[in-house]
XYZ file of C-alpha atoms in Angstrom:
626
model
C 0.000 0.000 0.000
C 1.535 3.287 -1.101
C 1.368 6.147 1.333
C -0.376 9.439 0.797
C 0.202 12.672 2.675
C -2.925 13.379 4.772
C -4.887 16.376 3.520
C -7.884 18.359 4.718
C -9.511 17.906 1.292
C -9.922 14.789 -0.801
C -7.369 15.589 -3.464
C -5.523 13.231 -5.810
C -2.328 12.131 -4.884
C 9.862 11.701 -7.199
C 11.680 12.656 -9.306
C 11.881 16.103 -10.817
C 12.173 17.209 -14.382
C 12.774 20.834 -15.255
C 10.183 21.937 -17.780
C 10.444 25.299 -19.482
C 8.057 27.804 -17.967
C 6.139 29.814 -20.480
C 7.258 27.625 -23.373
C 6.284 29.201 -26.655
C 5.667 32.613 -25.100
C 6.659 35.414 -27.450
C 6.376 38.440 -25.198
C 7.283 37.271 -21.746
C 9.311 34.746 -19.768
C 10.224 34.453 -16.128
C 13.949 34.733 -15.341
C 15.878 31.501 -15.590
C 16.970 29.633 -12.475
C 20.281 30.888 -11.127
C 20.076 34.241 -12.907
C 20.282 37.435 -10.832
C 16.893 38.696 -9.696
C 15.682 41.478 -12.007
C 15.359 44.940 -10.521
C 11.617 44.904 -11.139
C 8.703 42.687 -12.232
C 5.309 43.642 -13.662
C 2.123 41.801 -12.737
C -1.063 42.040 -14.805
C -4.384 40.245 -15.166
C -3.291 37.933 -17.966
C -6.859 37.118 -18.984
C -7.512 40.794 -19.550
C -9.538 43.762 -18.394
C -13.051 44.926 -19.210
C -13.253 48.067 -21.315
C -14.966 50.267 -18.749
C -13.741 48.890 -15.429
C -11.063 50.093 -13.015
C -7.802 48.490 -14.176
C -4.783 47.991 -11.987
C -1.437 46.282 -12.481
C 1.505 46.082 -10.089
C 5.251 46.485 -10.214
C 7.503 44.985 -7.565
C 11.165 45.692 -6.995
C 13.612 47.618 -4.835
C 12.681 51.081 -3.620
C 15.652 52.717 -5.332
C 14.979 50.918 -8.626
C 11.372 52.089 -8.757
C 12.041 55.656 -7.635
C 12.540 56.992 -11.172
C 10.590 54.398 -13.128
C 7.935 55.086 -15.768
C 5.553 52.734 -17.528
C 4.247 52.490 -21.084
C 1.335 50.516 -22.509
C 2.247 49.173 -25.940
C -0.271 47.750 -28.410
C 0.215 44.760 -30.704
C 1.908 46.906 -33.351
C 4.425 48.296 -30.855
C 2.800 51.726 -30.576
C 2.732 53.368 -27.136
C -0.877 54.200 -26.263
C -0.620 55.131 -22.576
C 2.094 56.125 -20.158
C 2.654 57.293 -16.626
C 4.494 56.809 -13.369
C 3.897 54.078 -10.801
C 1.429 54.988 -8.093
C 1.862 54.900 -4.334
C 3.786 52.161 -2.609
C 1.354 49.516 -1.310
C 3.893 47.739 0.893
C 6.842 45.373 0.886
C 6.608 41.800 -0.346
C 9.852 40.062 0.613
C 13.568 40.843 1.035
C 14.263 40.769 -2.705
C 11.220 42.847 -3.617
C 10.908 45.438 -0.902
C 8.459 47.677 -2.723
C 5.179 47.071 -4.539
C 3.548 49.911 -6.449
C 0.388 50.208 -8.524
C 0.069 50.949 -12.235
C -3.288 52.552 -13.050
C -4.491 51.423 -16.483
C -8.085 52.637 -16.159
C -7.673 55.105 -19.036
C -6.999 52.171 -21.379
C -10.470 51.481 -22.809
C -9.920 50.615 -26.477
C -10.292 46.866 -27.175
C -7.032 45.216 -28.160
C -4.005 43.245 -27.028
C -1.340 45.043 -25.036
C 1.735 44.696 -22.867
C 3.305 46.908 -20.220
C 6.908 48.099 -20.289
C 8.797 49.660 -17.411
C 11.414 52.263 -18.321
C 13.717 54.735 -16.582
C 15.385 53.543 -13.383
C 14.038 50.001 -13.841
C 13.127 47.868 -16.844
C 10.620 45.051 -17.165
C 8.075 43.705 -19.630
C 4.724 42.167 -18.800
C 2.883 39.246 -20.330
C 0.301 40.156 -22.951
C -3.190 41.058 -21.809
C -6.422 42.026 -23.527
C -8.945 44.775 -23.114
C -12.377 43.673 -24.308
C -16.120 43.940 -23.618
C -17.297 41.913 -20.621
C -19.268 39.247 -22.471
C -16.498 38.603 -24.995
C -13.810 38.208 -22.348
C -15.772 36.346 -19.687
C -17.608 33.934 -21.978
C -14.287 32.582 -23.251
C -13.069 31.969 -19.688
C -16.334 30.239 -18.750
C -16.103 28.032 -21.858
C -12.629 26.939 -20.740
C -14.016 26.032 -17.313
C -16.578 23.831 -19.047
C -13.743 21.997 -20.805
C -12.342 21.064 -17.400
C -15.677 19.610 -16.296
C -15.856 17.608 -19.507
C -12.497 16.017 -18.646
C -13.819 15.272 -15.141
C -16.723 13.199 -16.447
C -16.956 9.649 -15.146
C -18.956 6.708 -16.466
C -19.965 5.980 -20.048
C -20.952 9.533 -21.029
C -17.491 10.992 -21.512
C -16.663 13.488 -24.233
C -14.976 11.312 -26.896
C -11.506 12.248 -28.060
C -10.475 15.673 -26.924
C -7.052 16.882 -25.901
C -6.737 14.340 -23.083
C -8.395 11.429 -24.894
C -10.850 10.523 -22.137
C -12.374 7.032 -22.176
C -15.379 5.535 -20.342
C -14.483 4.533 -16.790
C -15.908 2.978 -13.632
C -18.729 1.237 -15.429
C -19.147 -1.039 -12.416
C -20.668 1.952 -10.631
C -23.870 0.946 -12.434
C -24.241 -1.917 -9.938
C -22.467 -0.735 -6.825
C -22.618 -2.177 -3.343
C -23.673 0.005 -0.405
C -21.623 -0.116 2.790
C -22.289 1.092 6.303
C -20.811 4.402 7.407
C -17.031 3.912 7.696
C -15.367 4.818 10.998
C -11.932 6.428 11.068
C -9.248 7.231 13.576
C -8.888 10.786 14.862
C -6.975 12.220 11.905
C -9.030 10.383 9.280
C -6.153 8.374 7.865
C -7.215 4.817 8.677
C -10.365 2.787 9.203
C -10.921 1.525 12.719
C -13.154 -1.374 11.642
C -13.738 -3.366 8.435
C -16.205 -2.218 5.799
C -19.647 -3.811 6.165
C -22.107 -4.361 3.317
C -25.649 -3.123 3.916
C -27.306 -2.954 0.509
C -27.232 -2.596 -3.237
C -26.849 -2.878 -6.065
C -27.422 0.808 -6.860
C -26.658 2.770 -10.001
C -24.301 5.623 -9.079
C -22.546 5.824 -12.437
C -21.614 9.031 -14.193
C -21.004 12.354 -12.518
C -17.637 14.057 -12.189
C -14.415 13.115 -10.499
C -14.024 15.440 -7.543
C -10.485 16.655 -8.234
C -7.210 15.068 -9.339
C -8.421 11.777 -7.905
C -11.438 9.681 -8.974
C -13.733 9.908 -5.954
C -17.252 11.297 -6.319
C -18.956 13.263 -3.550
C -22.528 14.517 -3.286
C -21.192 17.356 -1.115
C -19.031 18.871 -3.858
C -21.119 17.757 -6.835
C -24.247 19.475 -5.513
C -22.242 22.654 -4.890
C -20.750 22.616 -8.398
C -24.023 21.686 -10.103
C -25.860 24.511 -8.362
C -23.170 26.973 -9.417
C -23.359 25.817 -13.029
C -27.141 26.294 -12.942
C -26.714 29.775 -11.462
C -24.185 30.527 -14.205
C -26.643 29.269 -16.823
C -29.335 31.506 -15.379
C -27.011 34.522 -15.584
C -25.573 33.706 -19.016
C -28.031 31.379 -20.825
C -26.029 31.113 -24.031
C -22.662 30.332 -22.401
C -21.207 27.470 -24.460
C -21.539 24.070 -22.822
C -22.727 25.249 -19.404
C -26.279 23.881 -19.722
C -25.105 20.453 -20.896
C -22.557 20.174 -18.102
C -25.099 21.247 -15.484
C -27.421 18.485 -16.742
C -24.597 15.976 -16.441
C -24.166 16.911 -12.794
C -27.923 16.807 -12.181
C -28.237 13.343 -13.679
C -25.721 11.993 -11.183
C -27.266 13.775 -8.192
C -30.602 12.265 -9.227
C -29.019 8.808 -9.022
C -27.605 9.601 -5.594
C -31.110 10.351 -4.266
C -33.407 7.355 -3.794
C -36.801 8.957 -3.257
C -38.492 5.578 -2.868
C -36.584 4.767 0.338
C -35.687 8.320 1.363
C -31.965 7.630 1.085
C -29.293 10.065 -0.010
C -25.981 8.524 -1.019
C -22.998 10.657 -0.087
C -19.939 9.130 -1.723
C -18.663 6.715 -4.363
C -15.200 5.262 -3.753
C -12.924 5.438 -0.752
C -9.792 7.557 -0.416
C -8.485 6.487 2.973
C -8.685 2.887 4.068
C -6.549 0.235 5.698
C -3.611 -2.028 5.010
C -6.028 -4.694 3.738
C -7.020 -2.927 0.520
C -5.907 -0.162 -1.804
C -7.935 3.027 -1.769
C -8.293 5.587 -4.537
C -5.385 7.586 -3.105
C -2.976 4.639 -3.092
C -2.453 4.371 -6.845
C -1.683 6.759 -9.735
C -3.382 5.671 -12.957
C -5.891 6.584 -15.645
C -9.486 5.988 -14.512
C -10.239 3.318 -17.097
C -7.457 1.192 -15.580
C -9.747 0.439 -12.628
C -12.200 -1.375 -14.915
C -9.418 -3.581 -16.300
C -8.249 -4.837 -12.888
C -8.514 -8.550 -12.150
C -9.841 -8.184 -8.639
C -12.107 -10.737 -6.987
C -13.636 -10.527 -3.509
C -10.898 -10.121 -0.889
C -8.316 -8.868 -3.380
C -6.574 -5.616 -2.308
C -7.792 -3.976 -5.552
C -11.425 -4.996 -5.161
C -12.459 -1.557 -3.873
C -10.877 0.078 -6.930
C -12.742 -2.059 -9.459
C -15.962 -2.359 -7.422
C -16.153 0.944 -5.636
C -18.086 1.155 -2.364
C -21.007 3.524 -1.912
C -21.733 5.203 1.429
C -25.011 6.692 2.600
C -25.610 10.124 4.100
C -28.518 8.734 6.151
C -30.225 5.500 7.041
C -33.229 4.914 4.734
C -36.040 7.261 5.677
C -34.074 8.882 8.499
C -33.147 12.598 8.662
C -30.392 13.822 6.340
C -27.452 15.941 7.450
C -28.843 19.460 6.831
C -25.874 20.749 4.857
C -26.347 18.016 2.254
C -30.149 18.226 2.306
C -30.066 21.982 1.734
C -27.590 22.076 -1.117
C -29.017 19.048 -2.951
C -32.501 20.566 -2.645
C -31.119 23.844 -4.024
C -29.642 22.076 -7.073
C -32.915 20.256 -7.810
C -34.933 23.459 -7.309
C -32.616 25.390 -9.637
C -33.246 22.672 -12.229
C -36.976 23.242 -11.740
C -36.502 26.965 -12.374
C -34.489 26.243 -15.509
C -37.204 23.949 -16.896
C -40.242 25.924 -15.695
C -40.965 27.616 -19.003
C -39.785 25.007 -21.512
C -40.938 21.812 -19.766
C -43.284 22.518 -16.810
C -43.948 18.840 -16.143
C -40.268 18.020 -15.776
C -39.855 21.165 -13.678
C -42.543 19.934 -11.263
C -40.727 16.608 -10.956
C -37.540 18.437 -9.976
C -39.508 20.575 -7.533
C -40.981 17.503 -5.819
C -37.542 15.922 -5.502
C -36.167 19.148 -4.059
C -39.051 19.373 -1.600
C -38.585 15.768 -0.492
C -34.860 16.145 0.203
C -35.351 19.503 1.913
C -38.196 18.143 4.031
C -36.049 15.279 5.298
C -33.298 17.570 6.644
C -32.147 17.030 10.207
C -32.909 20.546 11.430
C -32.186 19.581 15.044
C -28.680 18.620 14.049
C -25.856 18.477 16.553
C -22.376 17.072 16.168
C -20.375 16.434 13.003
C -21.967 17.159 9.647
C -21.876 14.573 6.872
C -19.664 15.835 4.052
C -17.304 13.054 3.005
C -15.765 9.968 4.582
C -13.504 10.787 6.301
C -14.921 14.174 7.293
C -11.400 15.654 7.334
C -11.347 15.603 3.513
C -13.967 18.381 3.469
C -14.512 19.819 6.943
C -17.570 22.033 7.340
C -19.259 23.611 10.343
C -22.103 25.661 8.851
C -25.420 24.293 7.627
C -28.037 27.016 8.096
C -26.713 28.606 4.889
C -27.390 25.358 3.012
C -30.930 25.248 4.339
C -31.448 28.885 3.350
C -30.138 28.038 -0.121
C -32.541 25.099 -0.457
C -35.536 27.073 0.821
C -34.964 30.148 -1.326
C -34.516 28.154 -4.533
C -37.625 26.129 -3.700
C -39.552 29.370 -3.217
C -38.354 30.785 -6.537
C -39.205 27.563 -8.371
C -42.622 27.363 -6.721
C -43.415 30.946 -7.751
C -42.565 30.149 -11.350
C -44.756 27.034 -11.296
C -47.666 28.549 -9.398
C -47.141 26.244 -6.417
C -48.846 27.459 -3.218
C -45.886 26.384 -1.031
C -43.840 29.365 -2.272
C -44.737 31.665 0.643
C -43.881 29.046 3.247
C -40.483 28.339 1.710
C -39.793 32.057 1.431
C -40.522 32.522 5.151
C -38.306 29.580 6.005
C -35.503 30.973 3.852
C -35.635 34.198 5.831
C -35.584 32.279 9.116
C -32.564 30.230 8.040
C -30.791 33.391 6.900
C -31.264 34.953 10.334
C -30.018 31.804 12.065
C -26.946 31.698 9.835
C -26.203 35.391 10.405
C -26.409 34.932 14.181
C -24.193 31.808 14.131
C -20.476 31.436 14.760
C -19.906 29.684 11.422
C -20.230 32.570 8.985
C -17.789 32.579 6.074
C -17.556 33.569 2.437
C -18.486 31.794 -0.767
C -16.736 28.462 -1.168
C -17.521 24.780 -0.964
C -18.196 25.093 2.794
C -20.402 28.208 2.611
C -23.235 28.981 0.171
C -24.733 31.951 1.997
C -23.869 34.444 -0.772
C -26.090 33.002 -3.544
C -28.749 32.188 -0.942
C -28.794 35.769 0.372
C -28.815 37.245 -3.138
C -31.809 35.148 -4.177
C -33.594 35.929 -0.924
C -33.314 39.616 -1.834
C -34.777 38.774 -5.251
C -37.886 37.457 -3.511
C -38.350 40.366 -1.106
C -36.253 43.131 0.483
C -34.059 41.796 3.305
C -31.811 44.221 5.155
C -30.262 41.313 7.062
C -29.281 39.416 3.908
C -27.905 42.564 2.272
C -25.990 43.375 5.425
C -24.355 39.952 5.522
C -23.342 40.192 1.862
C -21.703 43.502 2.744
C -20.013 41.849 5.717
C -18.410 39.259 3.452
C -17.215 41.855 0.947
C -16.131 44.432 3.514
C -14.043 41.810 5.327
C -12.376 41.024 1.994
C -11.752 44.697 1.334
C -10.148 45.125 4.750
C -7.751 42.253 4.079
C -7.007 43.624 0.623
C -6.194 47.073 1.995
C -3.346 45.566 4.036
C -1.904 43.440 1.225
C 0.627 44.788 -1.306
C -1.240 43.077 -4.184
C -4.677 43.874 -2.750
C -5.551 40.201 -2.178
C -8.834 39.698 -0.329
C -8.163 36.041 0.476
C -5.604 34.641 2.919
C -2.418 33.387 1.235
C -1.596 30.897 3.955
C -5.012 29.196 4.035
C -6.173 26.366 1.814
C -8.218 27.407 -1.221
C -6.950 30.986 -1.513
C -7.755 31.153 -5.236
C -11.312 29.743 -5.104
C -12.063 31.985 -2.126
C -10.861 34.889 -4.265
C -13.224 33.899 -7.080
C -15.902 33.553 -4.401
C -15.417 37.206 -3.498
C -15.703 38.150 -7.172
C -18.958 36.204 -7.518
C -20.306 37.659 -4.272
C -19.604 41.222 -5.398
C -21.477 40.571 -8.644
C -24.372 38.885 -6.829
C -24.566 41.848 -4.460
C -24.590 44.385 -7.314
C -27.320 42.516 -9.205
C -29.473 42.079 -6.097
C -29.185 45.655 -4.831
C -28.137 47.838 -7.763
C -25.233 49.034 -5.597
C -21.900 48.852 -7.452
C -19.604 49.960 -4.647
C -17.660 46.673 -4.778
C -17.118 46.523 -8.546
C -13.515 47.781 -8.425
C -12.762 45.357 -5.591
C -14.158 42.482 -7.682
C -12.029 43.475 -10.686
C -8.917 43.519 -8.512
C -9.660 40.092 -7.044
C -10.217 38.603 -10.479
C -6.935 40.137 -11.574
C -5.056 38.696 -8.600
C -6.249 35.168 -9.402
C -5.338 35.521 -13.074
C -1.826 36.947 -12.820
C -1.670 40.226 -10.865
C -0.104 38.503 -7.867
C 3.389 38.175 -6.434
C 4.204 35.073 -8.483
C 2.996 36.534 -11.782
C 1.088 33.408 -12.735
C -2.516 32.818 -13.624
C -3.962 30.111 -11.392
C -6.274 28.901 -14.171
C -4.639 26.465 -16.567
C -4.399 27.739 -20.124
C -5.168 31.349 -19.241
C -2.419 33.829 -20.002
C 1.216 33.165 -20.832
C 2.199 31.877 -17.389
C 0.021 29.230 -15.741
C 0.461 25.838 -14.021
C 2.067 23.198 -16.239
C 2.253 20.358 -13.704
C -1.125 20.023 -11.957
C -1.560 17.165 -9.513
C -4.169 15.528 -11.682
C -3.811 11.957 -12.855
C -5.398 12.327 -16.287
C -3.480 15.522 -17.063
C -0.222 13.981 -15.877
C -0.535 10.628 -17.645
C -2.350 11.641 -20.849
C -1.377 15.270 -21.286
C 1.476 17.652 -21.899
C 4.071 18.619 -19.296
C 5.123 21.822 -21.059
C 2.004 23.965 -21.010
C 1.435 23.409 -24.722
C -0.783 20.954 -26.566
C -2.905 18.621 -24.423
C -3.442 20.554 -21.192
C -6.162 20.570 -18.559
C -7.535 23.820 -19.922
C -9.873 25.780 -17.674
C -8.930 24.021 -14.429
C -8.535 26.263 -11.380
C -5.929 25.299 -8.773
C -5.589 26.171 -5.080
C -2.705 28.630 -5.582
C -0.332 29.726 -2.815
C -0.472 28.047 0.560
C 1.345 28.214 3.879
C 5.024 27.455 3.274
C 5.021 25.072 6.239
C 2.526 22.822 4.423
C 4.795 22.288 1.430
C 7.564 20.303 3.081
C 6.558 17.024 1.396
C 5.132 16.104 -1.983
C 3.101 13.145 -3.074
C 4.960 10.636 -5.208
C 4.110 7.466 -7.120
C 6.246 5.217 -9.296
C 3.756 5.682 -12.142
C 3.647 9.492 -11.866
C 5.335 11.283 -14.779
C 7.919 13.645 -13.262
C 6.989 17.282 -13.759
C 8.299 20.386 -12.058
C 8.196 23.864 -13.507
C 10.138 26.952 -12.396
C 10.683 25.962 -8.750
C 13.762 28.147 -8.181
C 12.038 31.080 -9.838
C 8.860 30.746 -7.789
C 10.965 30.714 -4.623
C 12.047 34.294 -5.358
C 8.477 35.442 -5.102
C 7.458 33.572 -1.952
C 6.576 35.899 0.890
C 4.298 36.654 3.844
C 4.611 33.042 4.986
C 3.182 31.774 1.680
C 4.742 29.563 -0.950
C 3.742 28.446 -4.432
C 4.986 25.399 -6.334
C 4.161 24.106 -9.801
C 5.030 20.472 -9.082
C 2.908 17.418 -9.848
C 3.217 16.230 -6.236
C 2.249 19.576 -4.692
C -1.434 18.929 -4.050
C -1.325 21.880 -1.673
C -0.915 24.400 -4.542
C -1.644 22.866 -7.968
C -4.364 20.278 -7.566
C -7.491 21.472 -9.428
C -10.979 20.713 -8.196
C -14.595 20.902 -9.312
C -15.618 23.405 -6.636
C -12.619 25.635 -7.408
C -13.527 25.728 -11.080
C -17.296 26.079 -10.690
C -16.778 29.089 -8.406
C -14.610 30.732 -11.070
C -17.168 29.880 -13.758
C -19.947 31.509 -11.736
C -17.785 34.604 -11.206
C -17.114 34.870 -14.951
C -20.768 34.357 -15.901
C -21.945 37.020 -13.452
C -19.250 39.436 -14.648
C -20.265 38.928 -18.280
C -23.691 40.556 -17.849
């Protein structure tokens, strides 16, 4: 049994091989390893800026080097179209780059492709970036996110061919065996008793892999599906979004057995015992699991015949976080179908109502997320119940269902309970209060919901004001990048719900940070910009794709980004893993504030993509497009 570094999220699992960073880039390249650190570096949003928004780039360097510097914006033909001096110093980053200063590009409104050049007392050149209308720029980014979800598809309904040549996988999930809730030791690394069969067969085929591994979770799938449906509502003609949302819905529908009142929570097992190999003990393509010769009692049996675990005993109450978010996804499907197919919409509404009605609203103790719980820890659940209730109310209004008023009242009650709780957060896989609040305001004015949306955004603004690159997330926490996209989405939800655009500039800056205007000068979305992760910890990308950033890449995938340096002491490693490491010495120059970033296939802490990361970005792009 191969070991895996324990992680607080269920993420896929050496040798190193230097791979050129920015291979094929014409305008920009990071300095080579061993070369003297340049006197200055420019950081821009490599995806681009909207024509009419506040635009900000950054320059970092030594104080003396930047004292007499100027900047120029150069178009694709080499013509200078804008110039100026760096703005005020925003702080120090690290010993090598003691000064960070802003470059205000807001006057640049003409659509086109540009780069920034620093002149005078310091010289530097930026990657290329675009200026374009919102829909044109954001729709392309959202379409790339869809491509990631297509790669993540499990079961028979994969997208044939494609850059990463996906093939059908885990077809045995069509007749899977149900096992009793597994019990783990304190840190969630090992089972404390054998698995015990309790039912089946059940069809849990299809869906999406959760991340770089091949597990499937109702917790994350319901979150991602709901976000895709919200994105579809905001941007109905976004390429591929509707089809991918339906793919997620089809799997969630299989995970809910309305006949017995059972919600299944998980397919596969990522932490087990010395008696069998779990998903995290082997590095392979997903279709390899189907080809295993593994009979009962064989260590590989749980790879070929993956166990299914329940969120509740049949007919018993369901952990309220899961009940709320699954109900929200089904109710959003009802809203989507209300006009075109009212009968199907009513079926979704009844499923949503059934799941919501079975929630354990007297819940105490540990919530059901995944097994082990440490893969996806979560404390809040009133936000999930608010989300379920508000989407039920909206769907019921569209369908003329007389339960709409009751669900609306309940949504308001859950919002108040969430706001008065100790578990308030911001948009991410563990907190869905932002879309719930925004839709509650759509139903009726709610000062409390508006106030809590402001709380989330104001907290982000306060953090950003203290950071040299104006980051609203915390560099040393897990999921810094998806939390950043969560702030972007929340700002857009707030503006659409209230008509108040006070956070628009903040949202633009957060989007820019995630897509290149950060200390490391990399976009954290694969395929976006000239500098982006080449070595994601993702089995399909590693074994079937390119290691150079060109050709077959996991386009559209969003990774965690920087993390606490102390968490990056060890990397995951497998004999079958293709060695890949990009720019490690260069990235080290830009580490600071206790944070570190690595583009290394074993660095799950920084470059493992995930469904919830990417769906949050997709929602942010869709909301920004309109």
